[in-house]
Every structure is written in C-alpha cells, then in structure tokens.
Amino acid sequence: MLYLDVSKKPRERAKDLLSRMTIKEKAGQLPQRLLGFKAYTYENGKLTLTDEFKDEVRRCCGLGTLYGLYRADPWSQRDFSNGLVGIEMKRAYNLAQKYVIEHSRFGIPMLTSSECPHGHQALDGYLLPPNLAIGATWNPELAHKAFAVCARQLRELGVDFALISMLDVLRDPRWGRSEECYGEDPFLAASFAETVVNACQEKGLAVVAKHFCAQGETTGGVNASAARIGIRELQEIHLAPMRACCKASVQGVMAAYNEIDGVYCHANRVLLKDILRGEIGFKGLVMADGIAIDRLDTITGSPLRSGALALSCGVDIGLWDESFSCLEEALHQGLISEETLDESVLRVLELKFSRGLFEHPYLDEETPKDFSYGKYPESLEISRQSPVLLKNLGILPLKDKKQTVALIGPNSDAIYSQLGDYTPPQREGVGKTLLMGLQEEMGDRVHFLRGCATNNDDSNDISYAVKLANECDIVILALGGSSSRFAGATFDSNGAAIISGAAQMDCGEGVDCCEVKLPGNQEKLAEAIFETGKPVITVIIAGRPYAVNEVIKRSKAVIYAFYPGPMGGKALAEILTGKIAPAGRLPVSLPKSAGCIPCSYNYKASANLAENPWLYPFGFGKTYTCFELSDLKYSGEVLLSDLEKGGKALIQFTVKNIGNYDAYAVPQLFVKRIGGSVVPRVKELKAFCKLFLQAGEKKDCSLEIGREELASFTVNMAWELETGEIYFSLEEGAEVYADGSFIIK
C-alpha cells in the first residue's frame, strides 16, 4: 500500500490513505475536543485513560488532534498533586497514542497541540515573560533564542502544534488580552512573529499562529467584539504579522473570535481563502478557536450548519466545539461536499506523514531534560531587556550602600503577577519576585509591606505602609496589575476568566475594563506614600498600558515592566541597583486617560489632533547613559524600478555611547509619505536595530527599507509603489536624532 511506503512524499501517502477512508473516518480527523487534560487520571502513581477519551476515539475511529494533554492551570484543575510531571508526561503521551492507533483501522496516529503563549503551559514548563514584555525588548534575535528553548521542551514531549499568540496588534489597551500582543505597531509585531515561527519550526515544532484577524482592534476594548474597520485598516495594520509568518512558512493559523465588518472570522471565506491562502500564500492548516464555531449558531441556527459553514469557509480543524463533530451528518444532508471535507482531511494527514508519526509514533520513556532558568538564561535576559525607564530625576541607580529602602505595594512579592495569563502552577522557590531580587542585591536594608491588594478595596495596611515609609530613607512603590488565575477566578466555557469579587485579576482573557487606571486601592496607597515626602521610585508591573499621570508626576523615577516573567524580580533589582542599565522601549503608547483612546502613535494625518493623546509614545524609553547619532548618509533619490526589482533605500549612521554606563541603544527609523493617492499616517516604523555599547564605544549602523516598507495600499485596493517624497526620522527612545527625505522616482 502506497501510504506505508516511506520513500513516497507525504502528500502522495496522504492522498492514498485518504482514498481508502470512509466518510466517518475522514470526519473523525477534524474535531479537536477538550480532552487532553481530561484524557487521563493520575492517582497513587498510576496513569489511566478516561472513558471520555476512549469514547471519543471510538466515535471518531481514531483521533485527529489531541489538545492540551499537558495543560495545567486553575481551569484544567491540574497541578502537582494530579497532573503530569517528568517521565509521567511521556508515559501519558504513549498511552494515549497507543490507544488511538489501536482503534484506527489504518493505525493513524494523533497529532498533539499545546498552548505556548509565553512558554509551555505545563507543570515545570519553561516560561518567558509575555509578549508585551518581549515586544518591549525590541530584540527579535533574543526572542528567537528564547522560543527555541521552549520549542525544544515541547518537542521532547511529542507536541506537534504550539498555539502561540503573535498575530494580534494592540489597538485598545482596555482589552484584557493586551499582554498577548507584541505591541501596537504592525512592523514591530511582524518582526517578532516571523522570528518566533522560525525559532520553533527550526526545532521541529509546528506553530499555530493566533489569532487571525484584527482581534486587537476591538469595540470598546471588549474581548471577541467587532473589529469595525474596512479593508484598508485591515491591510495596513492587522495583516502584517500574518504576512511575516507566511514568510517563515508557518504551518498553522488560528481563526479569531471576532467579526470584521459584520462577518465572523470563522465564517469569512474572503478572509480565510481569498486573502489568507490566495493573497498571502498560506499553505498550512486553519484551526478554530475554542468553541468559536459553535458561536456561529447565532447566524446559522444549529451546530450542524455552523460546522458546515466554517469548513466551507476555510476552517480545517475544530477546537472544543460540538459543530465539527457533526460533519459526517452535514455531508449526508448536503450541507458540505465530500470534496470540501477531503481538502481539510488531506492537510491533516499530510502533516502527520511529514512529521514522521506513522514511523515513530511513540516517545522514549526517559526522564525529560532539565529546562531550568539557571541552565537556560534566555528568559532572564528578556526580563533584563524589557523594563522601560520612563522617568529618572537622578535617583537611579541606587548607589548609596547605607540607605534603607521601604518596598511597598501589591506587586512587591507576587510571582504570579509577573507571569501573565495562561500560566501553569509554579513550584515553591522557582522564580524571583522584586522583594527576593532586592534582598539579594541589598540585603537587610530592604523592608517590605504590601500596603493593599492588587484589585479590591482592601486598604487596611495603608497606614502601616505610611509608617514604614517614614522610617526608611527611600521608597520603592511596586504597583500594577495581575493576570493571575490562582485567586478567585472562575471560568467560561472556553476557559476565559470570569471575575468574582475576590479575584485579583485585572487583565487576561475575559478581563476587559472601561478605565485604564491602576486597579483597586493602589492610587489611594500611592497618594498616601507621596504625602510622606519621601523620595519614591515607582515600579509598575502590568499586562496593559495604564494612564498613570499622577504617579509619573510625583515619582522621582518610574520603571514600567510589562509582566517581566519568572525571573523578573531579579532583573528589576539589577536595574534599580545599577548592575545593568534599562534597555526596554515602549511597544505601545501609554494613554493620558481612557478618553484619549485610541492613542496609537501611527494615526492618520487627517486626524488633526490638537495635542497628543499619549503620556509616553510608542518607542519611548530612557537609560542610564546618553547616545549620539552622527555621520548620517542616505540617498536622495531612489528609482521605483529598482525597488520593484528588490532594491533598497539605505540609511547609514554611527551610534556612540557618550555616557558612563554600558547600555543598549535602539535606533528606530520612521517614515511618512508626502502625497500619494490615500491619506498617509503621521509616521510609521519601518526599520530598527538594537546595539549594545560600552561606555565610550561607537558602532556603525545601517537600516534599509525596500518595496515592502515603502508601498502603500492605494486607491486601487492593492499594495503599490507610488512616486513622491518620503520623509524619515531617525530616533532613539522617541528622541529625534536626525531627519531627512528622499524622492521615489
């Protein structure tokens, strides 16, 4: 039989196998039910497959994809007492895989998919700071190294698909999933998306890039709400990360919950077929989001019709929904054709052959390798390079060895408030909070009191915090938010958080807000501390941009750390004490207030804003030194014909560290078109780099931009180059160092 011939190409083998399968067997390859962490019980050291898992395998005559076998979090109710750890992870995989193969007429193995938004969502999973922190590093090369570590761990455990957020562009900071975005800019987001796909797939881990498309636009910051945009906003802002993923030959993409101009993404044939496959050239599998196909019932009236609609519009694999379990019946009723069904099944089978699952379906049952933060420092390095210094009136770094420090605030000693949403339980002693980091750097000079809770009306300790502040020389105020599901959250049918009165979450999936201010009584705490007259350094640890005008005004220094990850406390302490210099730049603008939203820096020139809506703009960030950019060279003219052939416009310059601290510089090239057929944006990021410079050191640098960066989505509704003037500014930390213009002829 051809499908067993390893000398044949995966597609040939898949076609042959497909031709031998019944409708029932084909339809059974496409559902992806919520079975992974429900597939087993682990009691008294014994692993057993559940009846629920076995029933699904029998119903499907095998299994297409198993989601979340290793998932551990409050929703799955898996922890170190009943979840999979160490060698039991491999044993559970083999047990499930063996059952699937034995109950498939052709011995078809299953694929596995796992969440990896910022590392493996499993017990002892290697975690990174969430995406907004990664975006703040402005260092895609570092992200590549870090996700390569995650990919190695996932592959050792047999994971085929890593579900990774990378397509959402943050356009409304009220959205609870802000932390899952690389930032508000399409070019920055695309740069990280491409490198993360490459990092994972180079290690043999296929990526499902999510979410497609425009979920970060929102209506009023509400999760899964309408993206009320037209095709031009879609093209200019939200498709860029997907185009970048396709450059990296991404093998999967997840459709988004939202609708665009009235059409749900899961039922959007133009989006999933004409744009994604036709225009962008995507070749892989389209996966649904959790129960998203069932939500189409609002327009179809039944799961049967919802499944048929989604499949017909380009969705290949379901996720937790009932609808894709009805595909066999949908075909019998004429709602889909066998040709349509075959198209998706063929993609699933081809992937299984290409990954070698038919020949090597099982894992070695050796103890998994050590993926500790000590052995793999990439997570710590992201923690070091992501915090953004917003303000410093000469108080940082802390050099006086005699000063006593009052560390006050709810995020002083809260490891889960550093980690973001989609986080597994952590072992006791793993990770470093800010308190731990400062104690390591400053010893018993650090005195700690929480002061108030993160996100409720608990203010009983404010008076004690004031007393502590008065007794110390300086105050470090650790404020911000939390996406921790480990205190008070309940869960929706798709795993999104539902917040009760006791919950500390103010961010994360399902946790949207009307305001963008510090939650709970934190502003009250800050006011009381400021009134002491003590010098205050504020550290904000958060998953979204806040409007923190008063905190900025009254603090001597402010560091903004988008959830800095498990080693974030160590990194922040190193920055505060001057062991390293701040290296982050804002990946998203900080609004002055909720009323100023939208506040993205790259608004249309037609807006005619009276004043900027942001407190600090995209790209802003200070450090402990100063940089000098000099010797600017660029061409005054660029031929359109050369650009069409792959030519580039080159901007060359020299960067020098003219201060006393070793530090990173982040040169950023912004452009603006003058003229053209459509209204331009006031500025758009089109190139950047990150350079480490020792004190007094200088380096030559060049940034190049070509057709992709200079084309406009014109009145012809196509990406075209137009002749005319291009104005550019060369910036570092939102300070303009040089500017100029060139002509496209």
PDB file of C-alpha atoms in Angstrom, residues 464-592:
ATOM      1  CA  TYR A 464       1.204  50.704  58.236  1.00  0.00           C
ATOM      2  CA  ALA A 465       2.795  51.325  54.830  1.00  0.00           C
ATOM      3  CA  VAL A 466       2.969  55.054  55.570  1.00  0.00           C
ATOM      4  CA  LYS A 467       4.650  54.292  58.891  1.00  0.00           C
ATOM      5  CA  LEU A 468       7.220  52.081  57.163  1.00  0.00           C
ATOM      6  CA  ALA A 469       7.890  54.730  54.509  1.00  0.00           C
ATOM      7  CA  ASN A 470       8.559  57.332  57.192  1.00  0.00           C
ATOM      8  CA  GLU A 471      11.050  55.014  58.868  1.00  0.00           C
ATOM      9  CA  CYS A 472      13.137  54.480  55.701  1.00  0.00           C
ATOM     10  CA  ASP A 473      15.285  56.696  53.510  1.00  0.00           C
ATOM     11  CA  ILE A 474      13.678  55.829  50.202  1.00  0.00           C
ATOM     12  CA  VAL A 475      10.532  54.101  48.936  1.00  0.00           C
ATOM     13  CA  ILE A 476      10.183  51.658  46.060  1.00  0.00           C
ATOM     14  CA  LEU A 477       6.487  51.504  45.229  1.00  0.00           C
ATOM     15  CA  ALA A 478       5.573  48.321  43.342  1.00  0.00           C
ATOM     16  CA  LEU A 479       2.182  48.863  41.719  1.00  0.00           C
ATOM     17  CA  GLY A 480       0.319  47.449  38.716  1.00  0.00           C
ATOM     18  CA  GLY A 481      -1.969  44.647  37.695  1.00  0.00           C
ATOM     19  CA  SER A 482      -2.269  40.904  37.577  1.00  0.00           C
ATOM     20  CA  SER A 483      -3.473  38.196  35.231  1.00  0.00           C
ATOM     21  CA  SER A 484      -3.193  35.524  37.898  1.00  0.00           C
ATOM     22  CA  ARG A 485      -5.997  32.959  37.809  1.00  0.00           C
ATOM     23  CA  PHE A 486      -4.859  31.484  41.098  1.00  0.00           C
ATOM     24  CA  ALA A 487      -7.027  33.654  43.374  1.00  0.00           C
ATOM     25  CA  GLY A 488     -10.771  33.943  42.892  1.00  0.00           C
ATOM     26  CA  ALA A 489     -11.330  33.446  39.148  1.00  0.00           C
ATOM     27  CA  THR A 490     -13.992  31.191  37.677  1.00  0.00           C
ATOM     28  CA  PHE A 491     -14.107  30.215  34.032  1.00  0.00           C
ATOM     29  CA  ASP A 492     -16.270  30.479  30.944  1.00  0.00           C
ATOM     30  CA  SER A 493     -16.865  27.521  28.636  1.00  0.00           C
ATOM     31  CA  ASN A 494     -13.841  28.490  26.529  1.00  0.00           C
ATOM     32  CA  GLY A 495     -11.531  28.935  29.517  1.00  0.00           C
ATOM     33  CA  ALA A 496     -11.721  32.725  29.650  1.00  0.00           C
ATOM     34  CA  ALA A 497     -11.775  34.170  33.151  1.00  0.00           C
ATOM     35  CA  ILE A 498     -14.981  35.279  34.831  1.00  0.00           C
ATOM     36  CA  ILE A 499     -14.081  37.616  37.662  1.00  0.00           C
ATOM     37  CA  SER A 500     -15.697  37.322  41.075  1.00  0.00           C
ATOM     38  CA  GLY A 501     -15.372  39.772  43.941  1.00  0.00           C
ATOM     39  CA  ALA A 502     -12.350  38.026  45.433  1.00  0.00           C
ATOM     40  CA  ALA A 503     -10.330  37.836  42.218  1.00  0.00           C
ATOM     41  CA  GLN A 504      -7.120  39.793  41.885  1.00  0.00           C
ATOM     42  CA  MET A 505      -7.100  39.690  38.058  1.00  0.00           C
ATOM     43  CA  ASP A 506      -7.444  42.970  36.224  1.00  0.00           C
ATOM     44  CA  CYS A 507      -6.036  41.666  32.949  1.00  0.00           C
ATOM     45  CA  GLY A 508      -6.078  38.454  30.922  1.00  0.00           C
ATOM     46  CA  GLU A 509      -8.571  36.733  28.637  1.00  0.00           C
ATOM     47  CA  GLY A 510     -12.075  37.865  29.537  1.00  0.00           C
ATOM     48  CA  VAL A 511     -10.845  40.640  31.834  1.00  0.00           C
ATOM     49  CA  ASP A 512     -11.579  43.803  29.886  1.00  0.00           C
ATOM     50  CA  CYS A 513     -12.056  47.202  31.509  1.00  0.00           C
ATOM     51  CA  CYS A 514     -13.646  50.585  30.886  1.00  0.00           C
ATOM     52  CA  GLU A 515     -10.801  52.503  32.502  1.00  0.00           C
ATOM     53  CA  VAL A 516      -7.050  52.227  32.154  1.00  0.00           C
ATOM     54  CA  LYS A 517      -6.111  53.148  35.693  1.00  0.00           C
ATOM     55  CA  LEU A 518      -4.370  51.280  38.474  1.00  0.00           C
ATOM     56  CA  PRO A 519      -6.850  48.778  39.935  1.00  0.00           C
ATOM     57  CA  GLY A 520      -8.230  48.575  43.467  1.00  0.00           C
ATOM     58  CA  ASN A 521      -6.892  50.986  46.078  1.00  0.00           C
ATOM     59  CA  GLN A 522      -3.465  51.409  44.533  1.00  0.00           C
ATOM     60  CA  GLU A 523      -3.947  55.074  43.696  1.00  0.00           C
ATOM     61  CA  LYS A 524      -5.011  55.662  47.301  1.00  0.00           C
ATOM     62  CA  LEU A 525      -1.896  53.849  48.518  1.00  0.00           C
ATOM     63  CA  ALA A 526       0.338  55.847  46.166  1.00  0.00           C
ATOM     64  CA  GLU A 527      -1.201  59.138  47.293  1.00  0.00           C
ATOM     65  CA  ALA A 528      -0.549  58.286  50.948  1.00  0.00           C
ATOM     66  CA  ILE A 529       3.080  57.383  50.244  1.00  0.00           C
ATOM     67  CA  PHE A 530       3.703  60.506  48.178  1.00  0.00           C
ATOM     68  CA  GLU A 531       2.350  62.627  51.029  1.00  0.00           C
ATOM     69  CA  THR A 532       5.151  61.384  53.305  1.00  0.00           C
ATOM     70  CA  GLY A 533       7.583  63.474  51.284  1.00  0.00           C
ATOM     71  CA  LYS A 534       9.981  60.564  50.941  1.00  0.00           C
ATOM     72  CA  PRO A 535      11.662  60.083  47.552  1.00  0.00           C
ATOM     73  CA  VAL A 536       9.652  57.478  45.645  1.00  0.00           C
ATOM     74  CA  ILE A 537      10.731  55.157  42.849  1.00  0.00           C
ATOM     75  CA  THR A 538       7.683  53.548  41.247  1.00  0.00           C
ATOM     76  CA  VAL A 539       7.874  50.179  39.526  1.00  0.00           C
ATOM     77  CA  ILE A 540       4.736  49.297  37.572  1.00  0.00           C
ATOM     78  CA  ILE A 541       4.284  45.608  36.748  1.00  0.00           C
ATOM     79  CA  ALA A 542       1.347  45.215  34.382  1.00  0.00           C
ATOM     80  CA  GLY A 543      -0.145  43.451  31.393  1.00  0.00           C
ATOM     81  CA  ARG A 544      -1.547  46.548  29.725  1.00  0.00           C
ATOM     82  CA  PRO A 545      -0.751  50.252  29.391  1.00  0.00           C
ATOM     83  CA  TYR A 546      -2.192  52.319  32.258  1.00  0.00           C
ATOM     84  CA  ALA A 547      -2.880  56.033  32.483  1.00  0.00           C
ATOM     85  CA  VAL A 548      -0.581  56.855  35.407  1.00  0.00           C
ATOM     86  CA  ASN A 549      -0.275  60.613  35.102  1.00  0.00           C
ATOM     87  CA  GLU A 550      -0.181  61.417  38.825  1.00  0.00           C
ATOM     88  CA  VAL A 551       2.217  58.590  39.620  1.00  0.00           C
ATOM     89  CA  ILE A 552       4.587  59.818  36.923  1.00  0.00           C
ATOM     90  CA  LYS A 553       4.333  63.393  38.149  1.00  0.00           C
ATOM     91  CA  ARG A 554       5.073  62.663  41.801  1.00  0.00           C
ATOM     92  CA  SER A 555       7.686  59.907  41.495  1.00  0.00           C
ATOM     93  CA  LYS A 556      11.407  60.590  41.314  1.00  0.00           C
ATOM     94  CA  ALA A 557      11.764  57.680  38.917  1.00  0.00           C
ATOM     95  CA  VAL A 558       9.369  55.309  37.137  1.00  0.00           C
ATOM     96  CA  ILE A 559      10.057  51.917  35.578  1.00  0.00           C
ATOM     97  CA  TYR A 560       7.288  50.250  33.570  1.00  0.00           C
ATOM     98  CA  ALA A 561       7.664  46.471  33.379  1.00  0.00           C
ATOM     99  CA  PHE A 562       5.132  44.614  31.265  1.00  0.00           C
ATOM    100  CA  TYR A 563       4.847  41.287  33.133  1.00  0.00           C
ATOM    101  CA  PRO A 564       8.587  40.583  33.426  1.00  0.00           C
ATOM    102  CA  GLY A 565       8.324  36.812  33.819  1.00  0.00           C
ATOM    103  CA  PRO A 566       9.512  34.306  36.402  1.00  0.00           C
ATOM    104  CA  MET A 567      12.928  35.939  36.807  1.00  0.00           C
ATOM    105  CA  GLY A 568      11.549  39.466  36.590  1.00  0.00           C
ATOM    106  CA  GLY A 569      12.279  40.360  40.218  1.00  0.00           C
ATOM    107  CA  LYS A 570      15.964  39.596  39.792  1.00  0.00           C
ATOM    108  CA  ALA A 571      16.151  41.661  36.601  1.00  0.00           C
ATOM    109  CA  LEU A 572      14.345  44.646  38.115  1.00  0.00           C
ATOM    110  CA  ALA A 573      16.610  44.598  41.165  1.00  0.00           C
ATOM    111  CA  GLU A 574      19.662  44.584  38.902  1.00  0.00           C
ATOM    112  CA  ILE A 575      18.293  47.621  37.058  1.00  0.00           C
ATOM    113  CA  LEU A 576      17.403  49.518  40.243  1.00  0.00           C
ATOM    114  CA  THR A 577      20.837  48.973  41.761  1.00  0.00           C
ATOM    115  CA  GLY A 578      22.738  49.748  38.554  1.00  0.00           C
ATOM    116  CA  LYS A 579      24.139  46.297  37.878  1.00  0.00           C
ATOM    117  CA  ILE A 580      22.633  46.686  34.401  1.00  0.00           C
ATOM    118  CA  ALA A 581      21.126  49.669  32.590  1.00  0.00           C
ATOM    119  CA  PRO A 582      17.472  49.805  31.472  1.00  0.00           C
ATOM    120  CA  ALA A 583      17.150  48.518  27.913  1.00  0.00           C
ATOM    121  CA  GLY A 584      13.409  48.480  27.130  1.00  0.00           C
ATOM    122  CA  ARG A 585      11.454  50.798  24.861  1.00  0.00           C
ATOM    123  CA  LEU A 586       7.676  51.096  24.845  1.00  0.00           C
ATOM    124  CA  PRO A 587       5.990  48.713  22.365  1.00  0.00           C
ATOM    125  CA  VAL A 588       2.720  50.573  22.933  1.00  0.00           C
ATOM    126  CA  SER A 589       1.800  54.141  23.820  1.00  0.00           C
ATOM    127  CA  LEU A 590       0.711  54.949  27.372  1.00  0.00           C
ATOM    128  CA  PRO A 591      -2.593  56.879  27.239  1.00  0.00           C
ATOM    129  CA  LYS A 592      -3.304  60.025  29.219  1.00  0.00           C
TER     130      LYS A 592
END
